[in-house]
């Protein structure tokens, strides 16, 4: 009796689907840009053709690079970030037009977008497989910590808005914590793959919860001290929260021990309390969160953002029809408030859903990945992205105290935009490795000695992935 025929399910590449979604996302971004011109200037500006041409070229370059090098990569991630980047560019352009003569923020953001997409393409072309990064755990980790603490160097770091998180060289400023986020996510994933068996061992049991052993507390205490250094020396609660939260989450994913996030939450609460007691600008942000209308002069920014979103209501005033320029830093920290004013709560919730889709696809990649390093890396990058979006939009809407983090792909600024394009490239690399078929050797017949090559899909990947 002959052996039963093997049925192999191979994931579809879905690059044509990605191209259609990219065209749709680009169309929405360009339409928003044109609507701003029509409502503010009465006609489409001559620069619109340049913006459309550059945008189309960037989208095509990104798509062709992914189609060539990562054919099995996730088809939804790039269209989502193109949509967010395009809407952010349109809103920055709208705020530029408030001034007379108009500012050049949108042009600068477009230049940073070109750089970000160029680095995205470079990562896709050079790094087709993420697994070699696992061999550079401590080198990458040291580089990440150095970048994180670089603003503390005298003569290099500069203080803005009460936080010392910038470096300035030759008149150009850069936020090294954004690059450190990428490097430390790689280093954490590699380190935890190596040490997870030790860190998963249980120690004390308190109220039914297994806490880690005292001898295993070194890594989390070290990261807590680094986060305290960021909080105390750089005076930035948001960056401190982002990096410590990233490490604790990846530690939980690696060990599956609930004691780690409980311990991490307690440690961060202690650090946040110290920050509240030591720094006046932290107390100002907490006051703006709890009762902004108690001091109009001190909490002017938060109050104006609340008024703007209230004026926008459910459907918004329309692009170019609101007054987002009344809110300080509307193009950077408070761009979500500007979107809420002109697109309404409906538009803002749609943007949040797009962010949620990016996070969901990142976590889906982590679930699909069969090897632990890629699983931890994808989960860490997705969680860092989610935590950043949650803290900044939560701060703008007064769900949380303000943290000073940027809104990914939308806020004006090159550091965040460029590094987040690199984050998306890494997620695509991991998803390609997770979804692509694996070539294995299988016998043609149980009684035969000959073999055949069989293409088997990666674990978790299906025909409709």
Short mmCIF file of C-alpha atoms in Angstrom, two decimals:
data_model
loop_
_atom_site.label_atom_id
_atom_site.label_comp_id
_atom_site.label_asym_id
_atom_site.label_seq_id
_atom_site.Cartn_x
_atom_site.Cartn_y
_atom_site.Cartn_z
CA UNK A 1 0.00 0.00 0.00
CA UNK A 2 1.46 3.35 -1.01
CA UNK A 3 2.01 6.13 1.49
CA UNK A 4 -0.67 8.85 1.64
CA UNK A 5 0.07 11.99 -0.37
CA UNK A 6 1.49 14.89 1.58
CA UNK A 7 -0.48 18.15 1.55
CA UNK A 8 1.65 21.24 1.99
CA UNK A 9 0.10 24.61 2.82
CA UNK A 10 2.41 27.43 1.73
CA UNK A 11 1.70 31.01 2.88
CA UNK A 12 0.84 33.45 0.14
CA UNK A 13 3.30 36.28 -0.38
CA UNK A 14 0.57 38.94 -0.70
CA UNK A 15 2.87 41.56 -2.18
CA UNK A 16 0.16 42.67 -4.63
CA UNK A 17 -2.19 43.16 -1.68
CA UNK A 18 0.48 45.27 -0.02
CA UNK A 19 0.85 47.38 -3.17
CA UNK A 20 -2.89 48.06 -3.30
CA UNK A 21 -2.92 49.02 0.38
CA UNK A 22 0.08 51.29 -0.18
CA UNK A 23 -1.71 53.10 -3.01
CA UNK A 24 -4.75 53.55 -0.77
CA UNK A 25 -2.67 54.85 2.16
CA UNK A 26 -0.69 57.22 -0.06
CA UNK A 27 -3.92 58.50 -1.59
CA UNK A 28 -5.37 59.35 1.83
CA UNK A 29 -2.21 61.21 2.87
CA UNK A 30 -2.05 63.23 -0.37
CA UNK A 31 -5.78 63.95 -0.22
CA UNK A 32 -5.37 65.32 3.32
CA UNK A 33 -2.48 67.53 2.14
CA UNK A 34 -4.56 68.86 -0.77
CA UNK A 35 -7.62 69.51 1.44
CA UNK A 36 -5.44 71.59 3.78
CA UNK A 37 -4.31 73.72 0.81
CA UNK A 38 -7.85 74.15 -0.50
CA UNK A 39 -9.32 75.15 2.88
CA UNK A 40 -6.48 77.48 3.91
CA UNK A 41 -5.15 78.88 0.61
CA UNK A 42 -8.17 78.39 -1.65
CA UNK A 43 -6.11 76.38 -4.18
CA UNK A 44 -3.65 73.51 -4.25
CA UNK A 45 -0.12 74.86 -3.70
CA UNK A 46 2.58 74.37 -6.37
CA UNK A 47 4.54 72.23 -3.90
CA UNK A 48 1.84 69.58 -3.91
CA UNK A 49 3.23 68.01 -7.09
CA UNK A 50 6.65 67.68 -5.49
CA UNK A 51 5.20 66.13 -2.33
CA UNK A 52 3.12 63.69 -4.41
CA UNK A 53 6.09 62.71 -6.57
CA UNK A 54 8.45 62.20 -3.66
CA UNK A 55 5.79 60.26 -1.73
CA UNK A 56 5.07 57.96 -4.68
CA UNK A 57 8.79 57.35 -5.24
CA UNK A 58 9.35 56.49 -1.56
CA UNK A 59 6.38 54.12 -1.45
CA UNK A 60 7.51 52.38 -4.64
CA UNK A 61 11.10 52.04 -3.39
CA UNK A 62 9.96 50.54 -0.08
CA UNK A 63 7.60 48.13 -1.81
CA UNK A 64 10.14 46.94 -4.37
CA UNK A 65 12.75 46.36 -1.66
CA UNK A 66 10.31 44.25 0.37
CA UNK A 67 9.04 42.41 -2.71
CA UNK A 68 12.59 41.48 -3.71
CA UNK A 69 14.23 40.68 -0.36
CA UNK A 70 11.37 39.80 1.99
CA UNK A 71 8.60 38.34 -0.17
CA UNK A 72 6.86 36.58 2.75
CA UNK A 73 6.90 39.61 5.07
CA UNK A 74 3.74 40.98 6.65
CA UNK A 75 1.72 42.87 3.97
CA UNK A 76 -0.05 45.30 6.33
CA UNK A 77 2.74 46.96 8.32
CA UNK A 78 4.19 49.24 5.62
CA UNK A 79 0.79 50.56 4.41
CA UNK A 80 -0.14 51.42 8.01
CA UNK A 81 3.00 53.44 8.64
CA UNK A 82 2.71 55.15 5.24
CA UNK A 83 -0.80 56.26 6.23
CA UNK A 84 0.38 57.57 9.62
CA UNK A 85 3.40 59.32 8.08
CA UNK A 86 1.23 60.94 5.40
CA UNK A 87 -1.40 62.20 7.85
CA UNK A 88 1.33 63.56 10.12
CA UNK A 89 2.92 65.39 7.19
CA UNK A 90 -0.43 66.90 6.21
CA UNK A 91 -1.10 68.11 9.77
CA UNK A 92 2.37 69.64 10.10
CA UNK A 93 1.77 71.40 6.75
CA UNK A 94 -1.53 72.69 8.09
CA UNK A 95 0.16 74.15 11.20
CA UNK A 96 2.89 75.69 9.01
CA UNK A 97 0.24 77.67 7.12
CA UNK A 98 -0.94 79.37 10.32
CA UNK A 99 2.13 81.62 10.18
CA UNK A 100 2.73 84.41 7.69
CA UNK A 101 4.99 83.64 5.92
CA UNK A 102 4.41 79.88 6.33
CA UNK A 103 7.02 77.83 8.16
CA UNK A 104 8.98 74.99 6.57
CA UNK A 105 8.19 72.23 9.06
CA UNK A 106 6.50 70.00 6.46
CA UNK A 107 9.47 70.29 4.12
CA UNK A 108 11.85 69.29 6.92
CA UNK A 109 9.57 66.38 7.84
CA UNK A 110 9.55 65.24 4.21
CA UNK A 111 13.36 65.25 4.19
CA UNK A 112 13.40 63.15 7.37
CA UNK A 113 10.89 60.81 5.75
CA UNK A 114 13.24 60.33 2.79
CA UNK A 115 16.08 59.51 5.19
CA UNK A 116 13.86 57.14 7.19
CA UNK A 117 12.69 55.24 4.10
CA UNK A 118 16.28 55.08 2.80
CA UNK A 119 17.41 53.44 6.05
CA UNK A 120 14.35 51.17 5.93
CA UNK A 121 15.39 49.99 2.46
CA UNK A 122 19.01 49.59 3.62
CA UNK A 123 17.96 47.35 6.53
CA UNK A 124 15.70 45.28 4.25
CA UNK A 125 18.47 44.82 1.67
CA UNK A 126 21.32 44.11 4.09
CA UNK A 127 19.61 42.28 6.97
CA UNK A 128 17.51 39.57 5.40
CA UNK A 129 17.80 37.41 8.53
CA UNK A 130 17.62 38.78 12.08
CA UNK A 131 19.28 35.80 13.76
CA UNK A 132 22.93 36.89 13.26
CA UNK A 133 22.20 39.86 15.56
CA UNK A 134 21.98 37.41 18.46
CA UNK A 135 25.75 37.02 18.39
CA UNK A 136 26.38 40.65 19.38
CA UNK A 137 24.39 40.81 22.63
CA UNK A 138 26.74 42.82 24.80
CA UNK A 139 28.16 45.00 22.02
CA UNK A 140 24.69 46.12 20.96
CA UNK A 141 23.57 46.49 24.59
CA UNK A 142 26.58 48.64 25.48
CA UNK A 143 25.99 50.82 22.43
CA UNK A 144 22.35 51.26 23.46
CA UNK A 145 23.21 52.28 27.03
CA UNK A 146 25.87 54.73 25.78
CA UNK A 147 23.35 56.34 23.43
CA UNK A 148 20.77 56.49 26.21
CA UNK A 149 23.15 58.35 28.55
CA UNK A 150 24.90 60.41 25.86
CA UNK A 151 22.95 63.64 26.60
CA UNK A 152 24.61 63.75 30.04
CA UNK A 153 27.98 64.63 28.47
CA UNK A 154 28.88 68.30 29.04
CA UNK A 155 29.02 70.32 25.85
CA UNK A 156 27.09 67.70 23.88
CA UNK A 157 23.75 67.30 25.66
CA UNK A 158 21.27 70.18 25.64
CA UNK A 159 18.21 70.77 27.81
CA UNK A 160 14.83 71.56 26.24
CA UNK A 161 11.51 72.00 28.06
CA UNK A 162 13.03 70.84 31.35
CA UNK A 163 14.45 67.53 29.99
CA UNK A 164 18.03 66.80 28.94
CA UNK A 165 17.41 64.17 26.26
CA UNK A 166 18.94 65.87 23.23
CA UNK A 167 22.45 66.15 21.80
CA UNK A 168 23.44 68.95 19.44
CA UNK A 169 26.23 68.76 16.87
CA UNK A 170 26.87 71.43 14.27
CA UNK A 171 23.52 73.11 14.82
CA UNK A 172 21.58 69.85 14.38
CA UNK A 173 19.87 68.19 17.33
CA UNK A 174 19.19 64.49 17.77
CA UNK A 175 17.42 62.41 20.41
CA UNK A 176 19.69 59.37 20.92
CA UNK A 177 17.13 57.57 23.09
CA UNK A 178 15.17 56.73 19.92
CA UNK A 179 18.13 54.82 18.48
CA UNK A 180 18.84 53.30 21.91
CA UNK A 181 15.29 51.90 21.92
CA UNK A 182 16.06 49.78 18.85
CA UNK A 183 19.47 48.61 20.05
CA UNK A 184 18.30 47.73 23.55
CA UNK A 185 15.32 45.76 22.22
CA UNK A 186 17.77 43.60 20.23
CA UNK A 187 20.14 43.26 23.21
CA UNK A 188 17.34 42.41 25.67
CA UNK A 189 15.95 39.73 23.34
CA UNK A 190 19.35 38.11 22.87
CA UNK A 191 20.23 38.23 26.59
CA UNK A 192 16.90 36.83 27.75
CA UNK A 193 17.03 33.94 25.30
CA UNK A 194 20.32 32.94 26.89
CA UNK A 195 19.28 33.46 30.54
CA UNK A 196 15.55 32.73 30.52
CA UNK A 197 15.83 29.27 32.11
CA UNK A 198 17.64 30.72 35.13
CA UNK A 199 15.38 33.77 35.41
CA UNK A 200 12.26 31.56 35.24
CA UNK A 201 13.13 29.76 38.48
CA UNK A 202 10.71 30.59 41.30
CA UNK A 203 11.70 31.89 44.72
CA UNK A 204 9.30 33.12 47.40
CA UNK A 205 5.56 32.55 47.04
CA UNK A 206 3.45 35.47 48.25
CA UNK A 207 -0.35 35.52 47.97
CA UNK A 208 -0.24 32.75 45.39
CA UNK A 209 2.32 34.60 43.24
CA UNK A 210 5.75 33.12 42.54
CA UNK A 211 8.34 35.85 42.98
CA UNK A 212 11.85 35.55 41.48
CA UNK A 213 14.80 34.38 43.56
CA UNK A 214 16.88 37.09 45.25
CA UNK A 215 19.99 35.99 43.37
CA UNK A 216 18.21 36.60 40.03
CA UNK A 217 17.22 40.21 40.75
CA UNK A 218 20.46 41.65 39.33
CA UNK A 219 19.25 42.39 35.76
CA UNK A 220 15.99 44.09 36.76
CA UNK A 221 17.72 46.13 39.48
CA UNK A 222 20.41 47.21 37.02
CA UNK A 223 17.81 48.37 34.49
CA UNK A 224 15.90 50.10 37.30
CA UNK A 225 19.04 52.02 38.26
CA UNK A 226 19.62 53.00 34.62
CA UNK A 227 16.01 54.20 34.36
CA UNK A 228 16.48 56.17 37.59
CA UNK A 229 19.60 57.75 36.12
CA UNK A 230 17.56 58.81 33.09
CA UNK A 231 14.84 60.16 35.38
CA UNK A 232 17.16 62.00 37.79
CA UNK A 233 19.89 63.23 35.46
CA UNK A 234 17.95 63.73 32.24
CA UNK A 235 14.66 64.59 34.00
CA UNK A 236 12.58 62.62 31.53
CA UNK A 237 9.89 60.37 32.95
CA UNK A 238 8.71 59.16 29.53
CA UNK A 239 12.06 57.74 28.40
CA UNK A 240 12.59 56.16 31.81
CA UNK A 241 9.17 54.49 31.63
CA UNK A 242 9.70 53.32 28.04
CA UNK A 243 12.99 51.51 28.62
CA UNK A 244 12.21 50.00 31.99
CA UNK A 245 8.77 48.89 30.78
CA UNK A 246 10.33 47.35 27.67
CA UNK A 247 12.76 45.27 29.72
CA UNK A 248 10.15 44.11 32.23
CA UNK A 249 7.71 43.09 29.47
CA UNK A 250 10.36 41.13 27.58
CA UNK A 251 11.41 39.50 30.86
CA UNK A 252 7.82 38.38 31.42
CA UNK A 253 7.46 37.04 27.86
CA UNK A 254 10.75 35.13 28.18
CA UNK A 255 10.05 33.55 31.60
CA UNK A 256 6.21 33.47 31.74
CA UNK A 257 6.50 34.46 35.42
CA UNK A 258 3.93 37.05 36.57
CA UNK A 259 6.18 37.98 39.47
CA UNK A 260 8.47 39.97 37.19
CA UNK A 261 5.89 42.54 35.98
CA UNK A 262 4.55 42.89 39.54
CA UNK A 263 8.04 43.60 40.86
CA UNK A 264 8.76 45.93 37.93
CA UNK A 265 5.58 47.90 38.55
CA UNK A 266 6.49 48.39 42.21
CA UNK A 267 10.02 49.51 41.34
CA UNK A 268 8.79 51.99 38.75
CA UNK A 269 6.21 53.38 41.19
CA UNK A 270 9.06 54.09 43.61
CA UNK A 271 11.02 55.83 40.85
CA UNK A 272 8.03 57.90 39.77
CA UNK A 273 7.41 59.00 43.35
CA UNK A 274 11.03 60.09 43.67
CA UNK A 275 10.70 62.05 40.43
CA UNK A 276 7.58 63.77 41.72
CA UNK A 277 9.33 64.79 44.94
CA UNK A 278 12.57 65.94 43.30
CA UNK A 279 11.56 67.76 40.12
CA UNK A 280 9.19 70.67 39.72
CA UNK A 281 8.37 69.95 36.06
CA UNK A 282 7.15 66.45 37.02
CA UNK A 283 4.85 68.00 39.63
CA UNK A 284 3.58 70.44 37.00
CA UNK A 285 2.70 67.55 34.67
CA UNK A 286 0.92 65.67 37.41
CA UNK A 287 -1.00 68.83 38.32
CA UNK A 288 -1.98 69.32 34.68
CA UNK A 289 -3.28 65.76 34.66
CA UNK A 290 -5.30 65.93 37.88
CA UNK A 291 -6.69 69.48 37.79
CA UNK A 292 -5.54 71.60 34.83
CA UNK A 293 -8.14 74.33 35.30
CA UNK A 294 -6.80 75.19 38.76
CA UNK A 295 -3.96 77.26 37.21
CA UNK A 296 -4.56 78.52 33.69
CA UNK A 297 -1.10 80.06 33.28
CA UNK A 298 0.82 76.96 34.42
CA UNK A 299 -1.34 74.47 32.53
CA UNK A 300 -2.06 76.60 29.46
CA UNK A 301 -0.90 73.93 26.97
CA UNK A 302 -3.11 71.13 28.31
CA UNK A 303 -6.12 73.41 28.69
CA UNK A 304 -5.88 74.65 25.09
CA UNK A 305 -5.59 71.08 23.84
CA UNK A 306 -8.76 70.18 25.76
CA UNK A 307 -10.60 73.20 24.33
CA UNK A 308 -9.47 72.32 20.80
CA UNK A 309 -10.67 68.73 20.98
CA UNK A 310 -13.95 69.87 22.55
CA UNK A 311 -14.46 72.33 19.70
CA UNK A 312 -13.75 69.58 17.16
CA UNK A 313 -16.39 67.38 18.72
CA UNK A 314 -17.27 64.06 17.14
CA UNK A 315 -16.52 64.80 13.48
CA UNK A 316 -14.03 67.67 13.74
CA UNK A 317 -13.89 71.15 12.25
CA UNK A 318 -12.28 69.87 9.04
CA UNK A 319 -8.66 70.04 7.90
CA UNK A 320 -7.60 73.67 7.77
CA UNK A 321 -10.75 74.88 9.54
CA UNK A 322 -9.66 74.68 13.17
CA UNK A 323 -7.14 76.64 15.24
CA UNK A 324 -4.56 74.07 16.38
CA UNK A 325 -1.84 76.71 16.48
CA UNK A 326 -3.25 78.04 19.76
CA UNK A 327 -1.81 74.96 21.50
CA UNK A 328 1.96 75.18 22.06
CA UNK A 329 4.02 72.42 20.40
CA UNK A 330 1.00 71.38 18.31
CA UNK A 331 3.22 69.92 15.59
CA UNK A 332 5.24 67.70 17.94
CA UNK A 333 4.07 66.71 21.43
CA UNK A 334 0.43 67.73 20.87
CA UNK A 335 -0.15 66.69 17.28
CA UNK A 336 -2.78 64.21 18.52
CA UNK A 337 -4.74 67.16 19.94
CA UNK A 338 -4.52 68.94 16.56
CA UNK A 339 -5.85 65.82 14.85
CA UNK A 340 -8.65 65.55 17.42
CA UNK A 341 -9.65 69.15 16.74
CA UNK A 342 -9.76 69.02 12.94
CA UNK A 343 -10.69 65.34 12.41
CA UNK A 344 -12.78 65.00 15.55
CA UNK A 345 -12.90 62.12 17.98
CA UNK A 346 -13.87 59.88 15.06
CA UNK A 347 -10.71 60.73 13.16
CA UNK A 348 -8.51 60.45 16.25
CA UNK A 349 -9.96 57.04 17.10
CA UNK A 350 -9.33 55.92 13.50
CA UNK A 351 -5.68 56.94 13.88
CA UNK A 352 -5.46 55.04 17.18
CA UNK A 353 -6.93 51.98 15.45
CA UNK A 354 -4.20 52.18 12.81
CA UNK A 355 -1.62 52.27 15.61
CA UNK A 356 -3.36 49.28 17.16
CA UNK A 357 -3.16 47.44 13.86
CA UNK A 358 0.60 48.00 13.72
CA UNK A 359 0.95 46.60 17.25
CA UNK A 360 -1.33 43.65 16.46
CA UNK A 361 0.69 42.72 13.37
CA UNK A 362 3.89 42.94 15.39
CA UNK A 363 2.50 40.63 18.08
CA UNK A 364 1.16 38.31 15.38
CA UNK A 365 4.69 38.09 14.01
CA UNK A 366 5.94 37.17 17.49
CA UNK A 367 3.33 34.40 17.74
CA UNK A 368 4.22 33.04 14.30
CA UNK A 369 7.96 33.00 14.92
CA UNK A 370 9.26 29.55 15.84
CA UNK A 371 12.64 30.54 17.34
CA UNK A 372 12.86 32.40 20.69
CA UNK A 373 15.10 35.30 19.66
CA UNK A 374 12.81 36.44 16.86
CA UNK A 375 9.76 35.92 19.06
CA UNK A 376 11.18 38.13 21.83
CA UNK A 377 12.48 40.75 19.40
CA UNK A 378 9.13 41.14 17.61
CA UNK A 379 7.21 41.20 20.90
CA UNK A 380 9.61 43.78 22.38
CA UNK A 381 9.47 46.12 19.38
CA UNK A 382 5.67 45.89 19.23
CA UNK A 383 5.30 46.53 22.96
CA UNK A 384 7.68 49.52 22.89
CA UNK A 385 5.66 50.98 20.02
CA UNK A 386 2.38 50.37 21.90
CA UNK A 387 3.71 51.84 25.15
CA UNK A 388 4.95 54.96 23.38
CA UNK A 389 1.60 55.55 21.65
CA UNK A 390 -0.34 54.86 24.86
CA UNK A 391 1.70 57.25 27.00
CA UNK A 392 1.74 60.20 24.58
CA UNK A 393 -1.90 60.03 23.45
CA UNK A 394 -2.93 59.22 27.02
CA UNK A 395 -1.07 62.33 28.17
CA UNK A 396 -2.67 64.57 25.53
CA UNK A 397 -6.17 63.31 26.39
CA UNK A 398 -5.47 63.48 30.17
CA UNK A 399 -5.72 59.75 30.68
CA UNK A 400 -2.13 59.90 32.01
CA UNK A 401 0.33 62.63 33.00
CA UNK A 402 2.29 64.09 30.09
CA UNK A 403 5.56 62.28 29.39
CA UNK A 404 7.15 64.18 26.49
CA UNK A 405 7.41 61.15 24.17
CA UNK A 406 6.72 61.63 20.46
CA UNK A 407 3.73 60.32 18.52
CA UNK A 408 5.33 57.73 16.19
CA UNK A 409 5.42 58.66 12.48
CA UNK A 410 3.31 61.78 13.07
CA UNK A 411 5.15 64.21 15.37
CA UNK A 412 7.64 66.55 13.75
CA UNK A 413 11.22 65.47 14.34
CA UNK A 414 13.77 63.31 12.62
CA UNK A 415 14.99 61.12 15.48
CA UNK A 416 11.70 59.39 16.14
CA UNK A 417 10.66 59.15 12.49
CA UNK A 418 13.91 57.62 11.23
CA UNK A 419 14.23 55.12 14.10
CA UNK A 420 10.62 53.99 13.82
CA UNK A 421 11.13 53.23 10.13
CA UNK A 422 14.03 51.01 11.23
CA UNK A 423 11.73 49.32 13.78
CA UNK A 424 9.26 48.48 10.99
CA UNK A 425 12.09 47.09 8.86
CA UNK A 426 13.15 44.77 11.70
CA UNK A 427 9.57 43.58 12.18
CA UNK A 428 9.35 42.79 8.46
CA UNK A 429 12.60 40.83 8.60
CA UNK A 430 11.30 38.73 11.50
CA UNK A 431 7.89 38.22 9.85
CA UNK A 432 9.54 37.07 6.61
CA UNK A 433 11.55 34.47 8.48
CA UNK A 434 8.45 33.37 10.41
CA UNK A 435 6.14 33.03 7.40
CA UNK A 436 8.42 31.69 4.67
CA UNK A 437 8.29 27.94 3.89
CA UNK A 438 11.05 25.76 5.32
CA UNK A 439 12.67 23.17 3.05
CA UNK A 440 12.83 19.72 4.69
CA UNK A 441 13.75 16.25 3.47
CA UNK A 442 11.01 13.57 3.61
CA UNK A 443 10.92 9.95 2.29
CA UNK A 444 8.89 9.23 -0.83
CA UNK A 445 7.72 5.90 0.59
CA UNK A 446 8.07 4.34 4.05
CA UNK A 447 9.80 1.30 2.50
CA UNK A 448 11.96 3.25 0.04
CA UNK A 449 15.40 4.74 0.50
CA UNK A 450 14.91 7.69 -1.83
CA UNK A 451 13.87 11.10 -0.53
CA UNK A 452 12.17 14.21 -1.77
CA UNK A 453 12.28 17.88 -0.80
CA UNK A 454 9.10 19.17 0.81
CA UNK A 455 8.32 22.85 1.46
CA UNK A 456 6.70 23.18 4.87
CA UNK A 457 5.35 26.53 6.12
CA UNK A 458 6.79 28.07 9.23
CA UNK A 459 4.97 27.36 12.47
CA UNK A 460 1.84 29.44 12.87
CA UNK A 461 1.72 30.51 9.22
CA UNK A 462 -1.28 29.52 7.14
CA UNK A 463 -2.56 30.03 3.66
CA UNK A 464 -4.37 33.21 4.66
CA UNK A 465 -1.62 34.66 6.88
#
